[in-house]
Amino acid sequence: MESLRGTTVVVTGAGGGIGAALARAFAGHGARVAVNDLDADRARAVAEEIDGVAVPGDASRIVPAAREALGGTIDTFCANAGVAPSGGPEAEDAVWDAAWDVNVMAHVRAARELLPDWLKRGRGRFVATVSAAGMLTMVGSAPYSVSKHAALAFAEWLSVTYRHRGVDIHAVCPQGVRTDMLASASTAGELVLKDTAIEPEDVAEAVLEAIAEGRFLVLPHPEVGRYAVARASDTDRWLGAMNHVQQKLETIRR
């Protein structure tokens, strides 16, 4: 990954989990990394570890401060911050609003800030941490599933619109990853994700491989690709299989 040496990278939600693993991976290949997290102490700790720079705060509005901290240029932006609330239509509007704001609009706002410079220079990279839920669904969490589908759709749109102008887009779609988010997951998350969970470092490695190969989809769990094919080719059968998972979840909860 010699192409990363000397470049500048921003990773949001990088105080731990996948974000911290991405920050370490990029720094390990010679990039200068701005570490963002709502938790300022955690952001500073990771930044100090990798000789990067901490830019704490709301991931939705971090681009100007991160650009300044990195000397005026951002080559790669990793939109990694996310929230995973549980619930369905009964969840309050505030829950839906938060999922939409963090999981989708933070990506939109970042792209809005980044694209003018990238298009002028003819190069840039946007890495969206989406989740397998964006390609499939997640039982027990409508806000998460819906917002992650939207995040994937936005990443696809960016790729369709700008790839010929030098902007590379990557959508990261893992299943379970051993992070604080999984540890605090609902019964649904534990039922579906725990047995096949991987380490955050595995996700970061998959991202670097996809960058090297120029691939849009990053599938740390390769089976997600097969599930997506099944979902598209025989939707009713796939929905039936997922409904069985839902019924198992309801049995556990009784």
Coordinates of C-alpha atoms in Angstrom, one line a residue:
M1 CA 0.0 0.0 0.0
E2 CA 2.8 2.4 -0.9
S3 CA 0.1 4.6 -2.5
L4 CA -1.1 5.6 1.0
R5 CA 2.3 6.8 2.2
G6 CA 2.2 10.6 2.8
T7 CA -1.5 10.9 2.2
T8 CA -4.0 12.3 4.7
V9 CA -6.9 10.4 6.1
V10 CA -9.9 11.2 8.4
V11 CA -11.6 8.4 10.3
T12 CA -14.8 9.3 12.2
G13 CA -16.0 7.2 15.2
A14 CA -12.3 6.2 15.6
G15 CA -12.1 6.2 19.4
G16 CA -12.5 2.4 19.4
G17 CA -13.7 -0.6 17.3
I18 CA -13.6 -0.5 13.5
G19 CA -12.7 3.2 13.5
A20 CA -9.6 2.8 15.7
A21 CA -8.5 -0.3 13.7
L22 CA -8.9 1.8 10.4
A23 CA -6.9 4.6 11.9
R24 CA -4.1 2.3 13.0
A25 CA -4.1 0.5 9.6
F26 CA -3.8 3.7 7.6
A27 CA -1.1 5.1 9.9
G28 CA 0.7 1.8 9.6
H29 CA 1.0 2.4 5.9
G30 CA 2.4 5.8 6.2
A31 CA -0.7 8.0 6.2
R32 CA -1.3 11.0 8.4
V33 CA -4.5 10.3 10.2
A34 CA -7.1 12.6 11.9
V35 CA -8.9 10.7 14.6
N36 CA -12.5 11.8 15.2
D37 CA -14.8 10.7 18.0
L38 CA -17.5 12.3 20.2
D39 CA -15.4 11.1 23.1
A40 CA -12.5 13.5 23.1
D41 CA -10.3 11.5 25.4
R42 CA -10.7 8.4 23.3
A43 CA -9.9 10.3 20.1
R44 CA -6.8 11.7 21.7
A45 CA -5.6 8.4 23.0
V46 CA -5.8 6.8 19.5
A47 CA -4.2 9.8 17.9
E48 CA -1.3 9.7 20.3
E49 CA -0.8 6.0 19.7
I50 CA -0.5 6.4 15.9
D51 CA 1.2 9.8 15.9
G52 CA -1.9 11.3 14.3
V53 CA -4.1 14.3 15.3
A54 CA -7.3 14.2 17.3
V55 CA -10.3 16.1 16.0
P56 CA -13.1 15.3 18.5
G57 CA -16.7 16.3 17.9
D58 CA -19.8 15.7 15.8
A59 CA -18.8 13.5 12.8
S60 CA -21.4 15.3 10.7
R61 CA -19.4 18.6 10.8
I62 CA -15.8 17.5 11.2
V63 CA -14.4 18.1 7.7
P64 CA -13.3 21.8 8.0
A65 CA -11.5 21.2 11.3
A66 CA -10.0 17.9 10.1
R67 CA -8.8 19.5 6.9
E68 CA -7.1 22.3 8.8
A69 CA -5.5 19.9 11.3
L70 CA -4.1 17.9 8.4
G71 CA -2.5 20.9 6.7
G72 CA -5.3 21.8 4.2
T73 CA -5.9 18.5 2.3
I74 CA -8.0 15.3 2.9
D75 CA -7.2 12.4 0.6
T76 CA -9.3 9.7 2.2
F77 CA -12.4 10.2 4.4
C78 CA -13.7 7.2 6.3
A79 CA -17.3 7.8 7.3
N80 CA -17.3 5.2 10.1
A81 CA -19.4 6.7 13.0
G82 CA -22.7 5.0 13.4
V83 CA -25.5 4.2 15.8
A84 CA -27.5 1.0 16.1
P85 CA -30.8 1.5 17.9
S86 CA -33.3 -1.3 18.3
G87 CA -37.0 -1.2 17.6
G88 CA -39.5 -0.9 14.7
P89 CA -42.2 1.6 13.8
E90 CA -43.0 2.0 17.5
A91 CA -39.6 3.6 18.1
E92 CA -39.8 7.3 18.8
D93 CA -39.1 9.8 16.0
A94 CA -36.0 10.9 17.9
V95 CA -34.6 7.4 17.5
W96 CA -35.3 7.4 13.8
D97 CA -33.9 10.9 13.4
A98 CA -30.7 10.0 15.2
A99 CA -30.1 6.9 13.0
W100 CA -30.8 8.9 9.9
D101 CA -28.6 11.8 10.9
V102 CA -25.5 9.7 12.0
N103 CA -25.8 6.8 9.6
V104 CA -26.8 8.7 6.4
M105 CA -26.7 12.5 6.7
A106 CA -23.2 12.5 8.2
H107 CA -22.0 10.9 5.0
V108 CA -23.9 13.4 2.8
R109 CA -22.6 16.4 4.7
A110 CA -19.0 15.1 4.5
A111 CA -19.3 14.5 0.8
R112 CA -20.7 17.9 0.3
E113 CA -17.6 19.4 1.9
L114 CA -15.1 17.1 0.3
L115 CA -16.2 16.8 -3.3
P116 CA -15.3 20.3 -4.6
D117 CA -11.6 19.8 -3.7
W118 CA -11.5 16.2 -4.9
L119 CA -13.1 17.0 -8.2
K120 CA -10.7 19.9 -8.7
R121 CA -7.7 17.7 -8.0
G122 CA -9.1 14.7 -9.8
R123 CA -8.7 12.3 -6.9
G124 CA -10.1 11.4 -3.5
R125 CA -11.5 8.4 -1.6
F126 CA -14.6 8.0 0.4
V127 CA -14.9 4.9 2.6
A128 CA -18.4 4.3 4.1
T129 CA -18.9 1.9 6.9
V130 CA -22.3 0.5 6.0
S131 CA -22.8 -2.9 7.5
A132 CA -24.2 -6.1 6.0
A133 CA -27.6 -4.7 7.2
G134 CA -27.3 -2.3 4.2
M135 CA -27.2 -5.2 1.8
L136 CA -29.6 -7.4 3.7
T137 CA -31.5 -6.4 6.8
M138 CA -31.2 -6.7 10.6
V139 CA -33.9 -8.3 12.6
G140 CA -34.9 -6.3 15.6
S141 CA -33.9 -2.9 14.3
A142 CA -35.8 -1.1 11.6
P143 CA -34.0 2.3 12.1
Y144 CA -30.6 0.6 11.7
S145 CA -31.7 -1.5 8.6
V146 CA -33.4 1.4 6.8
S147 CA -30.6 3.9 7.4
K148 CA -27.9 1.4 6.4
H149 CA -29.7 0.7 3.2
A150 CA -29.7 4.4 2.6
A151 CA -26.0 4.7 3.4
L152 CA -25.3 2.0 0.8
A153 CA -27.5 3.7 -1.8
F154 CA -25.7 7.0 -1.2
A155 CA -22.3 5.3 -1.6
E156 CA -23.5 3.6 -4.8
W157 CA -24.7 6.9 -6.1
L158 CA -21.4 8.6 -5.4
S159 CA -19.5 5.8 -7.2
V160 CA -21.8 6.0 -10.3
T161 CA -21.5 9.8 -10.4
Y162 CA -17.9 10.4 -9.7
R163 CA -15.7 7.3 -10.4
H164 CA -14.7 8.6 -13.9
R165 CA -13.5 11.8 -12.2
G166 CA -11.0 10.1 -10.0
V167 CA -13.1 9.7 -6.8
D168 CA -13.0 6.2 -5.4
I169 CA -15.8 4.9 -3.2
H170 CA -15.8 1.9 -1.0
A171 CA -18.7 0.5 1.0
V172 CA -17.7 -1.7 4.0
C173 CA -20.4 -4.3 4.8
P174 CA -19.4 -6.6 7.7
Q175 CA -21.7 -8.7 9.8
G176 CA -20.8 -9.0 13.5
V177 CA -17.6 -7.3 14.6
R178 CA -16.3 -7.6 18.2
T179 CA -16.8 -4.0 19.2
D180 CA -18.6 -2.1 22.0
M181 CA -21.5 -1.8 19.7
L182 CA -21.9 -5.6 19.4
A183 CA -21.2 -6.0 23.1
S184 CA -24.2 -3.7 23.9
A185 CA -26.4 -5.2 21.1
S186 CA -29.9 -6.4 21.8
T187 CA -30.9 -10.1 21.8
A188 CA -31.4 -9.8 18.1
G189 CA -27.8 -8.7 17.5
E190 CA -26.4 -11.5 19.7
L191 CA -28.6 -14.1 18.0
V192 CA -27.6 -13.2 14.5
L193 CA -24.1 -11.8 14.7
K194 CA -22.2 -13.2 17.7
D195 CA -21.2 -16.7 16.4
T196 CA -19.5 -15.3 13.2
A197 CA -18.1 -12.1 14.7
I198 CA -14.6 -11.0 13.6
E199 CA -12.1 -8.6 15.0
P200 CA -12.0 -4.9 14.0
E201 CA -8.5 -5.5 12.6
D202 CA -10.0 -8.0 10.1
V203 CA -12.3 -5.3 8.8
A204 CA -9.5 -2.8 8.4
E205 CA -7.4 -5.4 6.5
A206 CA -10.4 -6.0 4.2
V207 CA -10.7 -2.3 3.6
L208 CA -7.0 -2.0 2.6
E209 CA -7.3 -5.0 0.3
A210 CA -10.3 -3.4 -1.4
I211 CA -8.5 -0.2 -1.9
A212 CA -5.5 -2.0 -3.4
E213 CA -7.8 -3.8 -5.8
G214 CA -10.1 -0.9 -6.6
R215 CA -13.2 -2.7 -5.3
F216 CA -16.4 -0.9 -4.3
L217 CA -17.8 -3.6 -2.0
V218 CA -15.7 -4.5 1.1
L219 CA -17.0 -7.9 2.5
P220 CA -15.0 -8.9 5.5
H221 CA -17.6 -11.7 5.7
P222 CA -17.6 -13.1 2.2
E223 CA -20.9 -15.0 2.7
V224 CA -22.7 -11.6 2.8
G225 CA -22.2 -11.5 -1.0
R226 CA -23.9 -14.9 -1.4
Y227 CA -26.7 -13.8 0.9
A228 CA -27.2 -10.7 -1.3
V229 CA -27.4 -12.9 -4.4
A230 CA -30.0 -15.1 -2.7
R231 CA -32.0 -12.1 -1.6
A232 CA -32.1 -10.7 -5.1
S233 CA -32.7 -14.0 -7.0
D234 CA -35.3 -15.5 -4.8
T235 CA -36.6 -12.8 -2.6
D236 CA -39.6 -14.7 -1.1
R237 CA -37.4 -17.6 0.0
W238 CA -34.9 -15.2 1.6
L239 CA -37.7 -13.3 3.4
G240 CA -39.0 -16.6 4.7
A241 CA -35.6 -17.6 6.0
M242 CA -35.2 -14.2 7.8
N243 CA -38.7 -14.5 9.2
H244 CA -37.7 -17.8 10.8
V245 CA -34.9 -15.9 12.5
Q246 CA -37.5 -13.4 13.7
Q247 CA -39.6 -16.2 15.1
K248 CA -36.6 -17.7 16.9
L249 CA -35.9 -14.3 18.4
E250 CA -39.5 -14.0 19.6
T251 CA -39.2 -17.4 21.2
I252 CA -36.0 -16.4 23.1
R253 CA -37.7 -13.2 24.3
R254 CA -40.6 -15.1 25.9

